[in-house]
Structures are given as C-alpha cells and as structure tokens.
XYZ file of C-alpha atoms in Angstrom:
651
model
C 0.000 0.000 0.000
C 1.309 3.526 -0.762
C 2.342 5.627 2.218
C -0.473 8.169 2.779
C 1.852 10.562 4.645
C 5.217 10.580 2.842
C 6.015 14.199 3.766
C 4.593 14.220 7.291
C 6.782 11.309 8.349
C 9.921 12.364 6.535
C 12.863 13.810 8.447
C 13.855 17.462 8.207
C 17.035 19.415 9.073
C 16.239 21.890 11.832
C 19.393 23.790 12.656
C 22.059 21.248 13.636
C 19.490 18.490 14.232
C 17.546 16.163 11.970
C 13.997 15.960 13.311
C 12.401 12.527 12.753
C 9.143 13.846 11.318
C 7.366 17.115 10.526
C 4.912 17.070 13.466
C 5.511 19.738 16.117
C 3.957 20.330 19.506
C 4.513 24.079 19.595
C 5.194 26.064 22.763
C 2.157 26.627 24.942
C 1.381 27.384 28.543
C -0.029 24.689 30.808
C -0.191 26.195 34.328
C 1.363 22.909 35.499
C 4.651 24.271 36.836
C 5.102 24.518 40.588
C 6.830 27.465 42.248
C 8.161 28.585 38.864
C 9.876 25.219 38.315
C 9.091 22.271 36.026
C 6.922 19.838 37.991
C 6.822 16.073 37.523
C 3.315 16.441 36.099
C 4.425 19.081 33.591
C 7.295 16.872 32.446
C 5.005 13.842 32.125
C 2.558 15.901 30.066
C 5.202 16.856 27.473
C 6.864 13.432 27.532
C 3.571 11.792 26.541
C 3.689 13.640 23.219
C 7.219 12.440 22.544
C 6.180 8.901 23.476
C 3.300 9.219 21.010
C 5.715 9.917 18.152
C 5.797 13.724 17.931
C 9.072 14.712 16.278
C 9.608 18.099 17.946
C 8.297 18.893 21.415
C 8.426 22.545 22.450
C 7.927 22.968 26.184
C 7.173 25.656 28.723
C 5.170 28.310 26.907
C 5.958 31.802 28.236
C 9.004 30.553 30.171
C 10.612 33.708 31.554
C 14.142 34.668 30.535
C 14.725 37.385 33.115
C 13.981 38.024 36.767
C 13.043 41.558 35.720
C 10.016 40.176 33.880
C 9.006 37.035 35.794
C 6.084 34.812 34.943
C 3.394 33.394 37.220
C 4.692 30.579 39.409
C 2.581 28.003 37.547
C 4.875 28.668 34.561
C 8.641 28.147 34.362
C 11.118 30.847 35.368
C 14.265 29.953 33.431
C 16.357 32.497 35.335
C 15.849 30.636 38.615
C 18.828 28.378 39.488
C 16.395 26.013 41.191
C 14.880 25.209 37.783
C 17.967 23.277 36.658
C 17.022 19.790 37.968
C 13.566 20.037 36.423
C 14.963 21.274 33.120
C 17.433 18.401 32.987
C 14.665 15.901 33.760
C 12.402 17.409 31.094
C 15.064 17.191 28.384
C 15.791 13.562 29.252
C 12.092 12.617 29.372
C 11.399 13.976 25.886
C 14.640 12.983 24.163
C 14.530 9.390 25.351
C 11.676 8.884 22.869
C 13.676 10.302 19.954
C 12.017 13.727 19.864
C 13.828 17.050 19.654
C 13.447 19.020 22.907
C 12.956 22.797 22.721
C 11.795 25.309 25.331
C 10.176 28.664 24.741
C 12.058 31.683 26.076
C 10.249 34.958 26.527
C 9.466 38.064 28.518
C 5.931 39.219 29.243
C 7.022 42.845 29.186
C 4.180 45.246 29.894
C 1.724 42.405 30.526
C 0.847 42.711 34.181
C -1.000 40.645 36.778
C -1.333 42.885 39.809
C -3.375 40.245 41.647
C -0.306 38.000 41.561
C 2.101 40.911 42.218
C 3.532 40.653 38.692
C 4.468 44.198 37.691
C 4.897 44.774 33.981
C 7.954 46.449 32.487
C 7.441 47.766 28.999
C 9.103 49.945 26.398
C 6.686 52.796 27.208
C 3.781 53.712 29.472
C 1.140 52.021 27.288
C -1.500 49.418 28.107
C -4.028 47.268 26.263
C -7.451 45.638 26.656
C -6.051 42.453 28.156
C -3.497 44.186 30.401
C -4.881 47.607 31.309
C -2.340 48.489 34.020
C 0.392 50.949 33.056
C 3.804 49.237 33.252
C 7.105 50.455 34.592
C 9.054 51.995 31.692
C 12.301 50.147 31.105
C 15.557 52.029 31.568
C 18.484 51.429 29.230
C 20.254 49.480 31.962
C 17.227 47.229 32.428
C 16.975 46.634 28.676
C 20.630 45.616 28.593
C 20.111 43.236 31.525
C 17.108 41.570 29.862
C 19.086 41.113 26.633
C 21.880 39.501 28.642
C 19.375 37.320 30.506
C 17.989 35.926 27.234
C 21.448 34.630 26.357
C 21.943 33.156 29.824
C 18.537 31.451 29.707
C 19.289 29.841 26.348
C 22.716 28.712 27.550
C 21.081 27.199 30.622
C 18.742 25.237 28.363
C 21.679 23.985 26.324
C 23.603 22.983 29.447
C 20.505 21.142 30.725
C 20.321 19.018 27.568
C 17.786 20.885 25.467
C 18.235 20.966 21.700
C 16.951 24.489 21.201
C 15.107 27.621 22.265
C 11.877 29.033 20.887
C 11.949 32.837 21.172
C 8.489 34.355 21.578
C 8.466 37.357 19.222
C 4.654 37.523 19.049
C 1.525 37.781 21.179
C 2.319 41.131 22.820
C 5.499 39.787 24.401
C 8.287 42.252 25.147
C 10.185 41.894 21.823
C 7.149 42.673 19.662
C 6.004 45.344 22.123
C 9.129 47.182 20.961
C 8.124 46.677 17.298
C 4.874 48.626 17.341
C 4.984 52.453 17.301
C 1.691 52.409 19.224
C 3.288 50.428 22.033
C 6.795 51.837 21.780
C 6.901 55.634 22.216
C 10.581 55.799 23.110
C 12.856 58.502 21.729
C 16.186 56.763 22.451
C 17.964 54.159 20.317
C 15.177 51.634 20.952
C 12.342 53.801 19.604
C 11.336 55.823 16.568
C 12.480 54.257 13.305
C 11.836 50.614 12.448
C 15.562 49.949 12.774
C 15.484 51.287 16.322
C 12.287 49.429 17.237
C 13.864 46.181 16.003
C 17.099 46.790 17.890
C 15.966 45.020 21.083
C 15.093 41.819 19.170
C 18.267 41.963 17.085
C 20.432 42.364 20.174
C 18.637 39.444 21.841
C 19.383 37.253 18.828
C 22.991 38.363 18.634
C 23.530 37.739 22.345
C 21.813 34.345 22.252
C 23.928 33.168 19.333
C 27.111 34.396 21.018
C 26.208 32.302 24.078
C 24.982 29.047 22.495
C 26.827 28.898 19.159
C 25.471 27.216 16.042
C 25.021 23.722 17.515
C 21.806 24.796 19.257
C 18.469 25.418 17.567
C 17.188 28.982 17.869
C 13.803 29.807 16.372
C 11.246 32.574 16.697
C 7.483 32.442 16.903
C 5.970 35.349 14.974
C 2.564 36.609 13.961
C 1.859 36.995 10.274
C -0.762 39.653 11.042
C -1.989 41.229 14.266
C -5.587 41.725 13.179
C -8.270 42.154 14.188
C -7.627 45.124 16.437
C -3.852 44.701 16.626
C -1.288 47.341 15.808
C 0.803 45.733 13.065
C -0.442 44.828 9.585
C 0.728 41.884 7.516
C 3.001 44.209 5.511
C 4.542 45.595 8.714
C 5.206 42.161 10.120
C 6.461 40.731 6.838
C 9.107 43.461 6.672
C 10.165 42.719 10.264
C 10.257 38.964 9.629
C 12.337 39.487 6.500
C 14.850 41.560 8.453
C 15.082 38.831 11.096
C 15.512 36.267 8.331
C 18.415 38.161 6.778
C 20.466 37.884 9.988
C 20.929 34.157 9.400
C 20.687 33.630 13.155
C 17.349 31.789 13.158
C 16.699 28.126 12.362
C 12.931 28.437 11.950
C 9.933 30.742 12.186
C 6.725 29.474 13.742
C 3.934 31.420 12.053
C 0.723 32.210 13.863
C -1.735 35.090 13.632
C -3.128 37.728 15.947
C -1.986 39.068 19.273
C -3.452 38.797 22.743
C -3.517 42.544 23.358
C -7.181 42.753 22.240
C -10.201 40.526 22.882
C -10.915 39.962 19.194
C -7.329 39.223 18.267
C -6.827 36.840 21.180
C -9.791 34.837 19.903
C -8.201 34.616 16.433
C -4.746 33.902 17.873
C -5.937 30.589 19.357
C -8.715 29.794 16.863
C -11.700 27.835 18.111
C -14.235 25.839 16.095
C -15.651 29.130 14.827
C -12.579 29.463 12.581
C -11.655 27.456 9.526
C -9.195 24.570 9.675
C -5.678 25.678 8.789
C -6.430 29.204 9.978
C -2.924 30.547 9.364
C -1.756 28.408 6.438
C -2.183 31.215 3.916
C -0.221 33.609 6.137
C 2.535 31.046 6.533
C 2.692 30.516 2.774
C 3.146 34.234 2.137
C 5.970 34.402 4.663
C 7.647 31.241 3.382
C 7.736 32.743 -0.107
C 9.643 35.757 1.251
C 12.247 34.140 3.540
C 14.925 31.453 3.507
C 14.339 30.255 7.064
C 12.198 27.087 7.473
C 8.565 27.643 8.427
C 6.411 25.905 11.043
C 2.706 26.694 10.689
C 0.129 26.533 13.485
C -3.631 26.999 13.759
C -6.307 24.262 13.635
C -4.460 21.585 11.725
C -6.008 18.617 13.505
C -5.698 15.558 11.253
C -2.657 13.935 9.624
C -4.436 14.119 6.274
C -4.711 17.894 6.527
C -1.118 18.200 7.767
C 0.092 16.255 4.726
C -1.892 18.573 2.435
C -0.319 21.644 4.042
C 3.182 20.267 3.527
C 2.341 19.260 -0.031
C 1.129 22.793 -0.764
C 4.547 24.177 0.153
C 3.105 26.635 2.678
C 5.294 25.262 5.477
C 8.107 22.840 6.217
C 6.736 21.544 9.514
C 3.264 21.520 11.044
C 2.293 22.576 14.542
C -0.461 20.257 15.778
C -0.475 21.265 19.430
C -4.147 21.014 20.348
C -4.503 17.952 18.116
C -1.772 16.333 20.229
C -3.527 17.376 23.427
C -6.657 15.585 22.235
C -4.587 12.557 21.236
C -0.838 12.486 22.005
C -0.630 9.197 20.087
C -1.760 10.882 16.850
C 1.671 10.472 15.171
C 2.097 6.793 16.054
C -1.496 6.017 15.041
C -1.155 7.810 11.708
C 2.246 6.270 11.046
C 0.960 2.742 11.656
C -2.163 3.032 9.501
C -4.587 3.669 12.363
C -5.716 7.198 11.512
C -9.335 6.198 12.003
C -8.610 5.648 15.713
C -7.311 9.178 16.329
C -9.343 11.259 18.768
C -9.655 14.473 16.725
C -9.507 17.915 18.363
C -12.888 19.655 18.153
C -11.603 23.221 18.619
C -13.744 23.823 21.687
C -10.868 25.568 23.564
C -12.769 24.908 26.805
C -10.302 22.528 28.399
C -7.008 23.855 27.061
C -6.392 27.518 26.293
C -9.489 28.987 27.911
C -8.914 27.012 31.101
C -5.336 28.351 31.000
C -6.691 31.905 30.820
C -8.850 31.158 33.857
C -5.545 30.518 35.676
C -6.064 26.739 35.929
C -3.978 23.809 34.660
C -4.978 22.852 31.149
C -7.141 19.843 30.433
C -8.969 18.530 27.353
C -12.740 18.286 27.078
C -12.541 14.845 25.493
C -9.215 13.423 26.734
C -9.353 13.067 30.522
C -5.733 11.863 30.726
C -4.399 15.361 29.974
C -2.952 16.778 33.181
C -3.145 13.326 34.803
C -0.440 11.567 32.807
C 1.435 10.436 35.913
C -1.674 8.729 37.261
C -3.654 7.689 34.174
C -1.341 7.445 31.154
C -1.012 3.680 31.544
C -4.308 1.828 31.632
C -3.782 -1.089 34.006
C -5.564 -4.374 33.188
C -8.054 -5.520 35.776
C -7.024 -8.284 38.150
C -10.636 -9.479 38.451
C -12.870 -9.375 35.404
C -16.498 -8.447 36.094
C -19.648 -8.042 34.095
C -20.108 -4.271 34.092
C -23.495 -2.839 33.153
C -23.481 0.794 32.059
C -26.844 2.537 31.810
C -26.717 5.578 29.528
C -24.889 6.096 26.247
C -23.821 9.710 26.609
C -20.147 10.687 26.943
C -19.847 9.656 30.617
C -21.366 6.239 30.005
C -19.415 5.651 26.801
C -16.092 6.597 28.384
C -16.649 4.397 31.422
C -17.629 1.530 29.118
C -14.583 2.093 26.929
C -12.126 2.170 29.808
C -13.700 -0.785 31.599
C -13.689 -2.900 28.435
C -10.105 -1.904 27.603
C -9.067 -3.097 31.071
C -10.595 -6.517 30.480
C -14.132 -6.306 31.886
C -17.167 -7.646 30.008
C -19.369 -4.624 29.425
C -23.033 -4.236 28.536
C -24.295 -0.735 27.717
C -28.020 0.069 27.873
C -29.341 3.143 26.053
C -32.992 4.161 25.878
C -32.590 6.211 22.677
C -31.993 5.032 19.130
C -28.580 6.738 18.978
C -25.595 7.119 21.282
C -24.202 10.478 22.354
C -26.703 11.917 24.801
C -26.815 15.685 25.211
C -23.753 16.169 22.989
C -25.906 15.451 19.941
C -28.033 18.437 20.883
C -25.042 20.687 21.644
C -23.571 19.870 18.227
C -26.608 21.470 16.546
C -25.472 24.959 17.581
C -24.056 27.049 14.737
C -20.315 26.431 14.368
C -20.218 23.532 16.834
C -20.914 20.598 14.540
C -17.437 19.269 15.438
C -18.734 18.447 18.917
C -20.077 15.206 17.459
C -16.492 14.002 17.047
C -16.258 13.309 20.766
C -19.094 10.791 20.796
C -18.547 9.272 17.347
C -14.982 8.436 18.457
C -16.277 6.871 21.658
C -18.939 4.929 19.760
C -16.323 3.389 17.468
C -14.079 2.572 20.411
C -16.738 0.673 22.356
C -17.749 -1.209 19.222
C -14.109 -2.187 18.539
C -13.848 -3.372 22.163
C -16.910 -5.609 21.700
C -19.063 -3.813 24.235
C -22.581 -5.242 24.036
C -24.886 -2.315 23.207
C -28.628 -2.579 23.743
C -30.476 0.360 22.199
C -34.074 1.440 22.885
C -33.786 0.042 26.398
C -35.352 2.179 29.130
C -33.887 0.069 31.906
C -35.539 -0.494 35.272
C -33.815 -1.718 38.412
C -35.183 -5.176 37.701
C -33.808 -5.119 34.162
C -30.338 -4.269 35.442
C -30.340 -6.872 38.215
C -31.517 -9.553 35.793
C -28.230 -9.130 33.908
C -26.362 -10.271 37.036
C -23.815 -7.438 36.955
C -20.681 -7.376 39.041
C -20.747 -3.588 38.854
C -23.227 -0.996 37.617
C -22.559 2.493 36.274
C -25.519 4.866 36.102
C -24.927 7.561 33.484
C -28.511 8.463 32.683
C -27.851 12.161 32.146
C -30.098 15.061 33.056
C -33.374 16.579 31.976
C -33.601 20.251 31.150
C -34.670 22.398 34.050
C -37.554 24.863 33.897
C -37.224 27.491 36.609
C -39.957 28.178 39.149
C -41.264 31.197 37.277
C -44.834 32.397 36.569
C -45.670 31.728 32.920
C -42.927 29.166 32.384
C -45.426 26.641 30.991
C -46.976 28.945 28.383
C -47.098 27.567 24.848
C -44.492 29.979 23.460
C -41.825 29.021 26.052
C -39.145 26.475 25.117
C -35.822 25.236 26.450
C -32.561 25.702 24.554
C -32.464 21.957 23.897
C -35.918 21.975 22.369
C -34.933 24.864 20.113
C -31.697 23.224 18.946
C -33.542 19.964 18.264
C -36.068 21.840 16.142
C -38.976 21.238 18.524
C -39.933 24.881 19.016
C -42.242 27.049 16.909
C -40.234 30.250 16.846
C -42.253 33.326 16.027
C -41.568 37.051 16.193
C -39.105 38.486 18.674
C -37.154 35.808 20.570
C -35.880 36.382 24.110
C -33.340 33.980 25.623
C -33.250 33.893 29.423
C -29.797 32.706 30.463
C -29.262 31.594 34.049
C -26.104 29.501 33.656
C -23.416 31.912 32.431
C -22.169 29.099 30.220
C -22.512 28.193 26.542
C -26.035 26.777 25.979
C -27.858 30.119 26.120
C -25.340 32.198 24.123
C -24.777 29.460 21.529
C -28.506 28.994 21.020
C -28.988 32.756 20.805
C -26.187 32.956 18.243
C -27.720 30.131 16.215
C -31.045 31.976 16.057
C -29.390 35.319 15.336
C -27.476 33.807 12.413
C -30.810 32.509 11.083
C -32.153 36.069 11.074
C -34.370 36.050 14.155
C -34.855 39.304 16.058
C -33.330 38.431 19.394
C -32.468 39.608 22.888
C -30.530 37.568 25.429
C -30.912 38.380 29.113
C -28.457 37.306 31.817
C -28.372 37.974 35.530
C -24.564 38.108 35.494
C -22.253 41.092 35.058
C -21.543 40.029 31.484
C -22.911 37.466 29.063
C -21.058 34.176 29.328
C -19.048 34.863 32.470
C -18.214 31.145 32.619
C -17.170 30.909 28.957
C -13.471 31.088 28.150
C -12.206 34.277 26.594
C -11.308 32.940 23.129
C -14.822 31.584 22.553
C -16.661 34.283 24.463
C -15.220 37.072 22.329
C -16.404 35.399 19.127
C -19.905 34.732 20.450
C -20.272 38.352 21.558
C -19.062 39.651 18.209
C -21.346 37.339 16.233
C -24.380 38.293 18.325
C -23.720 42.014 18.086
C -23.038 41.942 14.354
C -26.309 40.060 13.854
C -28.180 42.817 15.679
C -28.921 40.894 18.878
C -29.491 42.834 22.091
C -27.457 41.732 25.137
C -29.002 42.668 28.479
C -26.954 42.003 31.608
C -27.694 42.154 35.351
C -31.377 41.327 34.847
C -33.348 38.311 36.046
C -36.761 37.246 34.786
C -39.600 37.406 37.307
C -42.564 36.579 35.068
C -43.273 35.403 31.537
C -46.380 36.854 29.908
C -48.141 36.244 26.597
C -46.075 38.799 24.698
C -43.446 39.987 27.147
C -41.070 39.089 29.964
C -40.929 41.070 33.195
C -37.352 41.433 34.406
C -35.784 42.875 37.532
C -32.378 44.548 37.735
C -30.446 42.412 40.217
C -28.700 45.420 41.804
C -31.300 48.199 41.734
C -34.543 46.115 41.807
C -35.938 48.200 38.944
C -38.650 46.215 37.126
C -39.424 46.579 33.424
C -40.923 44.604 30.532
C -39.195 43.223 27.455
C -41.246 42.419 24.376
C -41.113 38.682 23.678
C -43.121 36.606 21.207
C -41.011 33.505 21.920
C -39.163 32.801 25.172
C -36.231 30.381 25.406
C -34.948 29.076 28.732
C -31.304 28.313 29.469
C -31.554 27.107 33.066
C -29.317 24.060 33.248
C -30.537 20.594 34.067
C -31.585 18.225 36.823
C -29.760 14.913 37.209
C -31.777 11.773 36.454
C -30.694 9.607 39.376
C -33.853 7.639 40.220
C -32.454 4.377 38.819
C -29.344 4.778 40.963
C -31.436 5.169 44.115
C -33.669 2.247 43.169
C -30.642 -0.012 42.748
C -29.102 1.222 45.962
C -32.288 0.327 47.820
C -31.927 -3.192 46.410
C -28.328 -3.359 47.673
C -26.705 -3.542 44.267
C -22.930 -3.742 44.966
C -20.294 -1.672 43.165
C -22.815 0.974 42.116
C -21.611 4.251 40.575
C -23.467 7.469 39.656
C -21.598 9.622 37.141
C -21.845 12.427 34.620
C -24.878 14.679 34.424
C -26.900 12.096 36.345
C -24.764 12.979 39.372
C -24.814 16.729 38.645
C -25.269 18.498 35.286
C -21.910 19.926 34.215
C -19.748 20.160 31.116
C -18.439 17.569 28.656
C -15.021 17.592 30.336
C -16.549 16.600 33.664
C -18.599 13.808 32.109
C -15.515 12.396 30.408
C -13.467 12.624 33.597
C -16.182 10.878 35.605
C -16.296 8.089 33.035
C -12.524 7.708 32.888
C -12.180 7.638 36.675
C -14.993 5.154 37.145
C -13.686 2.846 34.426
C -10.346 2.750 36.222
C -11.915 2.080 39.622
C -13.952 -0.948 38.543
C-alpha cells in the first residue's frame, strides 16, 4: 500500500538536528509548573507527546528569561537556578523517545497581573485591553540586563540538555512590544524608526547566538498579522520577519496570527471551532515565499491528512499540531501505523485547554481526561478481576466508562434508551459552528464497538432489568433533563428550552428572548444560532456580562457574532414573570422592574440529574454501584468524560 503521509513522516534538518518527522507540539502554557519550576506532572505531560511519536516537542510556553520580567509561578522561570534539575529531567524525558526538545524563552514585558504581584515592564507607558495596568518603563540598563538574561537562559537550556530555544516574538510579548509604534513611544535608540524598534530583538538574537553557538536550535514564533484590532499589519510584520531572516541567526519561524492585546485578536490567535481549519496556512505561505528560514505553521491543523496537504502545498516545512496532540498524544504513532481512524480528533472547543489556561487553571482537554493526569492515568492497568459491568446511559460519561472498563478486560453491557448514542452532545452539536462536537461521541462509539461492548439500544432500563443481567458492577450515566425554573408563565405555549430549540422542537415566532441563568454556553450558543438565522433576538443574563463562565477565546467570538447580527445583550437582569407577549425582568442590583417584548421565550436554566435508577438499585443493595456524569450533577463535557474515565479505572 502507498504511504499516505510521505512528507509528514519524513525527516527534516532543523538547525544542527535532523527531526524525525514534521509534526511539532509548539510552545504553549499549561499552568502545570510549581513554584516557577518544572513539575513532575508538567514533564510527564510533554513526555507523553514524545512517546506518542511527535518529532519536535516545544515545552514551557511563556518561560521567563529574566527576573526583571518574571512569569506566574505556575509557569517556568528559566532564570531561577532552582529550575535546573527540572529542566534536565524534562530534556531527558522527551529525548529518550527520539524527539527534539525545545523550550520557549520569553518576557511578558508590559503584561501585568497585579493580583499575583507581577508588575509589567514595557518599552513605554502604554497598556491594552487584556493588560490595562500601566507598566514600569524600562531604563536602558534594564533593557541591557534583559538582553543579557535571554542569552543566559538559552545557555542554561543547552547545558541542561535541550536541543533548542523558541523565542516568543509575538503575542504582545516584550520583543514585539518594541516593534509597534503604538506600544513603543521611546525617543532613544530603541524607539522611533523601524531599525530602532527592532534593535531590542536583534540584540537578543545576537547575544543568544554568542552564548549558544550554532550547535543549538534557535527559532522565533511570529505573527503573520496582528488583526483584528492589533497594531501591526501583515506588511509591517512581513518586513520585520524578512529583516530577522536576513540575519541568518534563526533556524525556523513558527507562524501564527493575531496578538493577545485585544479581545478579538486573542480569539483569532488561538482559533476555536468558529474558525476554519488551517487558519494561518495562507499567512505562513506568504511568509515562506519571502524568507529562507524554514517555516512551522500553526492553527487548527487537527488531522494527519490535513497536515500532509499543508506540507504538499509548500506553505510550510513543519506543522504545529499542538491542540490535536492534546486531544490525542498518540496521533503520530497512530497515523504512522495506519490507524488514523482511531485518532481522537480535536474539536476546537478551547474549553479545556487555552481557555482554562486563561482562567488561571492547569490545562485539560474536554474529550481526553488523561491530559494533566499523565502520571496517574497514562497507563491503563488491566483488571485483576474481570467483572460483568453494566453501564446505563450512552452519553459521553457512560461511553467513556464503558470504553475504559472494556479496555481493562471487563465484560461490558451498555443500555441506552434512545436510538442513537451520544446523549446531550448530539443536541449541543446542533449549535451554529459547533458541529465538530459530534467528534467526541462518534470516536467513543467506534471505540466501544471495537472493544466488543454489548450495546442494547431502545432500552429504558428499570432496576429489575439491570439486576436480571447479574452485573458485578453498575454504572448509572442516565444524564439530566432540562430544568424549567420556578417562574410564573414558564409553561406557556411559546416558552421552550434551549435543547428543544436546537432539536427543532420549538415554533419560533416574532421576537425571541433567551433567558440565560447559567453563564455558560447553551444560552449564548442557542442565541447565536437563532441570530445567524435572522431572528430578532435579545438575550438576558443575571450576570455582570454574558457568558461569564465561557473562556475568553470563545466568548469574544460569540459576543461579536451576536452584536453583528443585531442581537441585544441585556446584563444584570433576572426574569420574574413570563407573559403572553413579554417578559418582566428585575435589575439584580437596583430592583428596577421593566418589561421586554417577547413573542417567543427560550430558557437556558441548566438541568436536573436523572438519578432515580441509581437510588432504586441502591435500595436493592446492588454492589459496586456508581453514579456519574450529568446524572450525578449536570456539568460540562469535560466533567462527564473525567467521571467516566475515573470510574472505568476504579472498577
């Protein structure tokens, strides 16, 4: 059979090294460091990608070069002498699998977190939407120290066994803060002309090369365009990139897009499912045509087939597949051994990875519960005592528990009352732009079938039905029913739940009003779906802002889509009564009451766990009984998957 991925699995010269394939896990934050040092969990997380066949593993996104611009302590501070043992362990853990080990090196510059006592130091007294505090303005002596610290940080990486350093020259980091005349208002040798604004970056590169020599990979991550809302255009950045290229000091450029200085651009910078696959391929192709330095492209390249197409097009030399590798770190080994159909494909939800990072929490994955638990869960231990496990409910929690239990050697029977598997995810995937959500359950469905799980559809199981199967363990994953709040008028004919609307069960007429109580995605996504269909719409939330519990990269896009479609967003109001053609709402701070015209009312009020079967079985003393997923408490996909994974391991 012909090799379907001849380019993807070919080697490539990167600086002084020959990388084994073209797949790259690009630098990204994880919030898994401890006290500013690489933790065992952080190392295990990156090592799992190398073990899965990734050719180049870039670690420690936003790792700080200088004590003058430190990073939060859940990231790595390269300037700290105490980091050395962890750095050495990280290099060994990745390289033992044949991967090239690289660490990002950066400075946050003006980006400030006053709550964590991180004081920004920038080229000038300027701020941005994402970091509104005014930074300390760097003196010439401080600039010189930071330049020196970059070289020392890269030398430390080399001494600790790393193969290279990834310099962050993008994303409103200190080097590109110097590039923009809007950010850099200096009048000394580091401000004014483009040559002066580039001086800081050029001196960093020169110092780094003088410290590490040529037998160490040095690359730069750059943005091909800072839109929307950023300072630098594609032409501006292309000129800067070309000047960096002409130095001959760099071994690669990683091309991305956007900057995190504005809400809109941050959303584009880490593109969610709302953006097209291969978001930055065209940008990368334009830059590759203008430079001699090899190009790594990033941005929603989530399958090996697509990665091969990108390489074949000539737009890049290597492909960053970071979130794809979070969803399935074994993607390279599966693709290379002809098992592409078993890859768990990234859906672009951003909920578990980047948006959780921006909430200040360690990253996870909505559909891969092992992420962040590699030390505990990476190896799936076979059971020492095989049981007959009965799982009731074929949503994500039930499917994952069935998958894990069967993979460990249990005999598993899954009972599902519907005609299809997937549970509430099938409804969520009907929202505009979120069709990819189905990937999570279609993958699980194939896995349980391959593991010979017995699946009984159209089975609304009773306690007697379950007991008659003589189970050694029972998992109740019966999900939740949509909740209707205790509100006058909630049962009127023109009132529907978000699930009913997405399933096409509502008769939507006139002006639609969505009442959101959760602060999460169901209300805003349903409102967006209706707005894109042309409905006149208002969404009302009792929170300070719409979608307070939605991560920033997705939330920004939803807000923009709603506003551009003409939807009205009303915050800090709670419904107190639904009438025939209106909703009475009360301001939650002032108690002012007013009416909103509404011909159709849509409720986003969460759910209520369906746990009656669990209690019935408990009353009949069923041993080894587990209640998981939304049946325990309605939550998010990530929680359902984690419940299923944990339970499958405990059986």
